[in-house]
């Protein structure tokens, strides 16, 4: 909302012994048409882990984050100064209040049903630079909920949607929806806590084959990219959780990624990861 974008490092591995730089950070990049370089300044207060995606609540300025690991957490970053991320802030992890340490992955048997809504709270994270790459394990030991490879994330319809690529009994994907408290990130938050809802989990490869990136369409549906092994589709999901196929990658079986609508709602942009194509799909999206 303050005119920049955040890019995420998806690995904590050092690139080589010579430079010895830690990785696994977010970086802020000015959104501008001017071509040039900026000094890469890691947003260390947002934590060091396998970052995948972020979503910003424009009301509070809080930033939500996914982590691409099979035993990942969902994080939020409360900036000291919204819009000035280098000024620091607090990193927290999501807890399902009634069941601390809940495993939301539904791998062996369903623990959470589709449509089920649960009250949440958030715990402060310490040692966020995580030299042992164990931030998620420490958070889980302290009660944070486990998620199955958090990937795409988007703010829309007054909530935060996020995909878990390997969630569900057949590990083909879940989509969750988090409803922030009206006092999100403030001292009164627990009087009206946020809620987490399992939005969809079809457990059918013919319906969803690894849910990945997602965005919110101008008409309110979730647009979901697949990252599976066979034909790859863009899927739509309406507010009732009904899933439909919107488009197919007819070039190859590479994943679709980075779906986003232009501000005027007339063009849907999406990438084919290999060989690296960006497509602009125009349609009567609003009519």
Coordinates of C-alpha atoms in Angstrom, one line a residue:
X1 CA 0.0 0.0 0.0
X2 CA 3.0 2.4 0.4
X3 CA 4.2 1.9 -3.2
X4 CA 6.8 -0.9 -3.0
X5 CA 6.9 -4.6 -3.4
X6 CA 8.5 -7.3 -1.2
X7 CA 10.6 -10.1 -2.7
X8 CA 11.2 -13.3 -0.7
X9 CA 14.2 -15.5 -0.5
X10 CA 12.9 -19.1 -0.5
X11 CA 16.1 -20.7 0.8
X12 CA 18.3 -20.2 3.9
X13 CA 21.3 -21.8 2.2
X14 CA 24.6 -19.9 1.8
X15 CA 25.4 -19.6 -1.9
X16 CA 29.1 -20.3 -1.5
X17 CA 31.9 -20.3 1.2
X18 CA 33.6 -17.2 -0.2
X19 CA 30.8 -14.7 0.5
X20 CA 29.3 -16.4 3.6
X21 CA 26.1 -14.4 3.5
X22 CA 23.0 -15.7 5.2
X23 CA 19.9 -16.0 3.1
X24 CA 16.2 -16.5 3.9
X25 CA 15.2 -12.9 4.2
X26 CA 12.7 -10.5 2.7
X27 CA 13.8 -7.4 0.7
X28 CA 11.8 -4.3 -0.2
X29 CA 12.0 -2.9 -3.7
X30 CA 10.6 0.4 -4.9
X31 CA 7.8 0.0 -7.4
X32 CA 8.9 2.4 -10.1
X33 CA 9.4 2.6 -13.9
X34 CA 12.9 4.0 -13.4
X35 CA 15.5 1.4 -14.2
X36 CA 18.3 1.1 -11.7
X37 CA 19.7 -0.7 -8.7
X38 CA 19.1 -0.2 -5.0
X39 CA 21.2 -1.4 -2.1
X40 CA 19.8 -4.8 -1.0
X41 CA 19.0 -4.4 2.7
X42 CA 17.5 -7.6 4.3
X43 CA 14.5 -7.0 6.4
X44 CA 15.9 -9.0 9.3
X45 CA 13.1 -8.2 11.7
X46 CA 10.7 -10.2 9.5
X47 CA 12.6 -13.4 10.3
X48 CA 15.0 -15.8 8.5
X49 CA 13.3 -18.8 7.1
X50 CA 12.2 -20.2 3.7
X51 CA 10.0 -17.3 2.8
X52 CA 7.4 -17.9 0.0
X53 CA 4.8 -15.1 -0.1
X54 CA 3.5 -12.1 1.9
X55 CA 0.2 -10.3 2.1
X56 CA -0.3 -6.8 3.6
X57 CA -3.4 -5.8 5.4
X58 CA -3.9 -2.2 4.1
X59 CA -5.9 -1.3 7.2
X60 CA -3.3 -2.2 9.9
X61 CA -0.1 -2.4 7.8
X62 CA 0.5 -5.8 9.3
X63 CA 2.3 -8.2 6.9
X64 CA 1.5 -11.9 6.9
X65 CA 4.0 -14.5 5.7
X66 CA 4.1 -18.1 4.4
X67 CA 7.0 -20.6 4.8
X68 CA 7.7 -23.2 2.1
X69 CA 8.4 -26.2 4.3
X70 CA 6.4 -29.4 5.1
X71 CA 6.3 -28.4 8.8
X72 CA 5.9 -24.6 8.3
X73 CA 4.3 -21.9 10.4
X74 CA 2.2 -18.9 9.4
X75 CA 3.8 -15.6 10.6
X76 CA 2.8 -12.0 10.9
X77 CA 5.1 -9.0 11.2
X78 CA 3.8 -6.0 13.1
X79 CA 6.0 -3.1 11.9
X80 CA 6.9 -0.4 14.4
X81 CA 6.1 2.1 11.6
X82 CA 3.7 0.8 9.0
X83 CA 5.3 1.4 5.6
X84 CA 8.8 1.7 7.0
X85 CA 9.9 -1.9 7.4
X86 CA 13.5 -1.2 8.0
X87 CA 12.5 0.5 11.3
X88 CA 11.8 -3.0 12.8
X89 CA 8.9 -4.6 14.4
X90 CA 7.6 -7.8 16.0
X91 CA 7.5 -11.3 14.4
X92 CA 4.8 -13.6 15.6
X93 CA 3.4 -17.1 14.7
X94 CA -0.2 -18.2 14.5
X95 CA -1.7 -20.4 17.2
X96 CA -5.1 -22.1 17.2
X97 CA -6.3 -21.2 20.7
X98 CA -8.2 -24.3 21.5
X99 CA -5.5 -26.7 20.4
X100 CA -1.9 -25.4 20.8
X101 CA 0.5 -27.1 18.4
X102 CA -2.4 -28.2 16.1
X103 CA -1.3 -30.1 13.0
X104 CA -3.5 -28.6 10.3
X105 CA -2.0 -30.7 7.5
X106 CA -4.7 -33.5 7.7
X107 CA -2.2 -36.0 6.4
X108 CA -3.1 -39.2 8.3
X109 CA -6.7 -38.4 9.2
X110 CA -8.8 -35.2 9.1
X111 CA -8.3 -33.1 12.2
X112 CA -10.0 -30.0 10.6
X113 CA -13.1 -30.2 8.4
X114 CA -13.6 -28.0 5.4
X115 CA -15.6 -24.9 6.6
X116 CA -14.4 -25.3 10.2
X117 CA -13.5 -22.0 11.9
X118 CA -11.2 -21.7 14.8
X119 CA -10.2 -18.8 17.1
X120 CA -6.5 -17.8 17.0
X121 CA -3.9 -16.0 18.9
X122 CA -0.3 -15.1 18.1
X123 CA 3.0 -15.7 20.0
X124 CA 6.1 -13.6 19.8
X125 CA 9.1 -15.2 18.2
X126 CA 12.6 -14.9 19.6
X127 CA 16.0 -15.6 18.0
X128 CA 14.4 -14.7 14.6
X129 CA 17.7 -14.9 12.7
X130 CA 17.6 -18.6 13.4
X131 CA 21.2 -19.7 12.8
X132 CA 20.1 -23.3 13.1
X133 CA 17.2 -22.9 10.7
X134 CA 14.8 -24.1 13.4
X135 CA 12.5 -21.1 13.9
X136 CA 9.5 -23.2 12.8
X137 CA 10.4 -26.0 15.2
X138 CA 10.8 -23.6 18.2
X139 CA 7.5 -21.9 17.3
X140 CA 5.7 -25.3 17.1
X141 CA 7.1 -26.4 20.4
X142 CA 5.6 -23.2 21.9
X143 CA 2.2 -23.9 20.5
X144 CA 2.2 -22.5 16.9
X145 CA 0.1 -24.5 14.4
X146 CA 1.8 -26.6 11.7
X147 CA 1.0 -26.1 8.0
X148 CA 1.9 -28.1 4.9
X149 CA 4.1 -25.9 2.7
X150 CA 2.6 -22.5 2.9
X151 CA 2.8 -20.9 -0.5
X152 CA 0.6 -18.3 -2.2
X153 CA -0.9 -15.6 0.0
X154 CA -3.2 -12.6 -0.8
X155 CA -5.3 -10.0 1.0
X156 CA -8.8 -9.6 -0.2
X157 CA -12.5 -9.5 1.0
X158 CA -11.3 -8.3 4.4
X159 CA -9.3 -11.5 5.0
X160 CA -6.0 -13.2 4.1
X161 CA -6.1 -16.3 1.9
X162 CA -3.2 -18.7 1.7
X163 CA -2.5 -22.0 0.0
X164 CA -0.7 -25.0 1.5
X165 CA 0.7 -27.0 -1.4
X166 CA 1.0 -30.4 0.3
X167 CA -2.0 -30.1 2.7
X168 CA -4.8 -32.7 2.8
X169 CA -5.0 -36.5 3.0
X170 CA -3.6 -36.9 -0.6
X171 CA -1.2 -34.0 -0.1
X172 CA -2.5 -32.1 -3.1
X173 CA -3.4 -28.8 -1.5
X174 CA -5.5 -26.8 0.9
X175 CA -6.6 -23.2 0.9
X176 CA -7.1 -21.4 4.2
X177 CA -8.7 -18.1 5.0
X178 CA -7.7 -15.9 8.0
X179 CA -10.1 -13.2 9.3
X180 CA -8.2 -10.6 11.3
X181 CA -9.5 -9.2 14.5
X182 CA -10.9 -5.7 14.4
X183 CA -8.1 -5.1 17.0
X184 CA -5.5 -7.0 15.0
X185 CA -2.1 -6.6 16.5
X186 CA -3.3 -4.4 19.4
X187 CA -3.7 -5.0 23.1
X188 CA -7.5 -5.6 22.8
X189 CA -7.0 -8.3 20.2
X190 CA -8.0 -11.2 22.5
X191 CA -11.4 -9.6 23.3
X192 CA -12.3 -10.2 19.6
X193 CA -9.7 -12.7 18.3
X194 CA -9.0 -13.4 14.7
X195 CA -10.4 -16.6 13.1
X196 CA -8.9 -19.3 10.8
X197 CA -11.0 -21.3 8.4
X198 CA -10.2 -24.2 6.2
X199 CA -11.7 -22.9 2.9
X200 CA -11.1 -25.9 0.6
X201 CA -9.4 -29.3 0.6
X202 CA -10.7 -31.3 -2.3
X203 CA -8.3 -34.3 -1.9
X204 CA -8.8 -35.0 -5.6
X205 CA -5.9 -34.6 -8.1
X206 CA -8.4 -34.1 -10.9
X207 CA -9.7 -31.0 -9.0
X208 CA -6.5 -29.5 -7.6
X209 CA -3.0 -30.8 -8.2
X210 CA -0.8 -28.9 -5.7
X211 CA -2.3 -25.5 -4.9
X212 CA 0.4 -22.8 -5.1
X213 CA 0.2 -19.1 -6.0
X214 CA -3.2 -17.4 -5.6
X215 CA -4.8 -14.0 -6.1
X216 CA -8.3 -12.5 -5.6
X217 CA -10.3 -11.7 -8.7
X218 CA -12.2 -8.4 -9.1
X219 CA -15.5 -10.3 -8.7
X220 CA -14.2 -11.9 -5.4
X221 CA -13.3 -15.4 -6.4
X222 CA -9.9 -16.9 -5.5
X223 CA -7.8 -17.6 -8.6
X224 CA -5.4 -20.5 -7.9
X225 CA -2.3 -21.7 -9.8
X226 CA -1.4 -25.3 -9.9
X227 CA 2.2 -26.7 -9.4
X228 CA 1.7 -30.4 -10.1
X229 CA 3.1 -33.1 -12.4
X230 CA 0.7 -33.2 -15.3
X231 CA -1.4 -30.6 -17.1
X232 CA -1.5 -27.4 -15.1
X233 CA -4.5 -25.2 -14.7
X234 CA -5.6 -21.8 -13.4
X235 CA -8.6 -22.6 -11.1
X236 CA -11.3 -20.4 -9.7
X237 CA -12.9 -20.8 -6.3
X238 CA -16.1 -19.0 -5.5
X239 CA -17.2 -17.8 -2.0
X240 CA -19.1 -21.1 -1.5
X241 CA -15.9 -23.1 -2.2
X242 CA -17.0 -24.4 -5.6
X243 CA -13.9 -25.0 -7.8
X244 CA -13.9 -24.5 -11.6
X245 CA -11.2 -24.6 -14.2
X246 CA -10.4 -21.1 -15.7
X247 CA -7.4 -21.8 -18.0
X248 CA -5.0 -24.5 -19.0
X249 CA -1.3 -24.3 -19.8
X250 CA -1.4 -25.6 -23.3
X251 CA 2.4 -25.1 -23.9
X252 CA 3.8 -27.6 -21.5
X253 CA 3.4 -29.1 -18.0
X254 CA 5.4 -26.3 -16.2
X255 CA 3.7 -24.6 -13.3
X256 CA 1.7 -21.5 -13.6
X257 CA 2.7 -18.7 -11.1
X258 CA 2.2 -15.1 -10.1
X259 CA -1.4 -14.6 -11.2
X260 CA -2.5 -11.0 -10.7
X261 CA -5.1 -8.7 -12.1
X262 CA -4.3 -5.2 -13.5
X263 CA -5.7 -2.4 -11.3
X264 CA -8.5 -1.8 -13.7
X265 CA -9.5 -5.5 -13.6
X266 CA -9.5 -6.0 -17.3
X267 CA -6.3 -8.0 -17.7
X268 CA -5.1 -11.1 -15.8
X269 CA -1.3 -11.6 -15.9
X270 CA 0.2 -15.0 -15.2
X271 CA 3.6 -16.6 -15.7
X272 CA 4.6 -20.0 -17.0
X273 CA 7.7 -20.8 -15.0
X274 CA 9.6 -22.6 -17.7
X275 CA 10.7 -21.3 -20.2
X276 CA 9.8 -18.0 -18.4
X277 CA 6.8 -16.4 -20.1
X278 CA 4.4 -13.8 -18.9
X279 CA 0.9 -13.9 -20.4
X280 CA -1.7 -11.2 -20.4
X281 CA -5.2 -12.6 -20.6
X282 CA -7.9 -10.2 -21.4
X283 CA -11.6 -10.9 -21.0
X284 CA -14.9 -9.5 -19.9
X285 CA -13.9 -10.2 -16.3
X286 CA -16.4 -7.8 -14.8
X287 CA -19.2 -8.0 -17.4

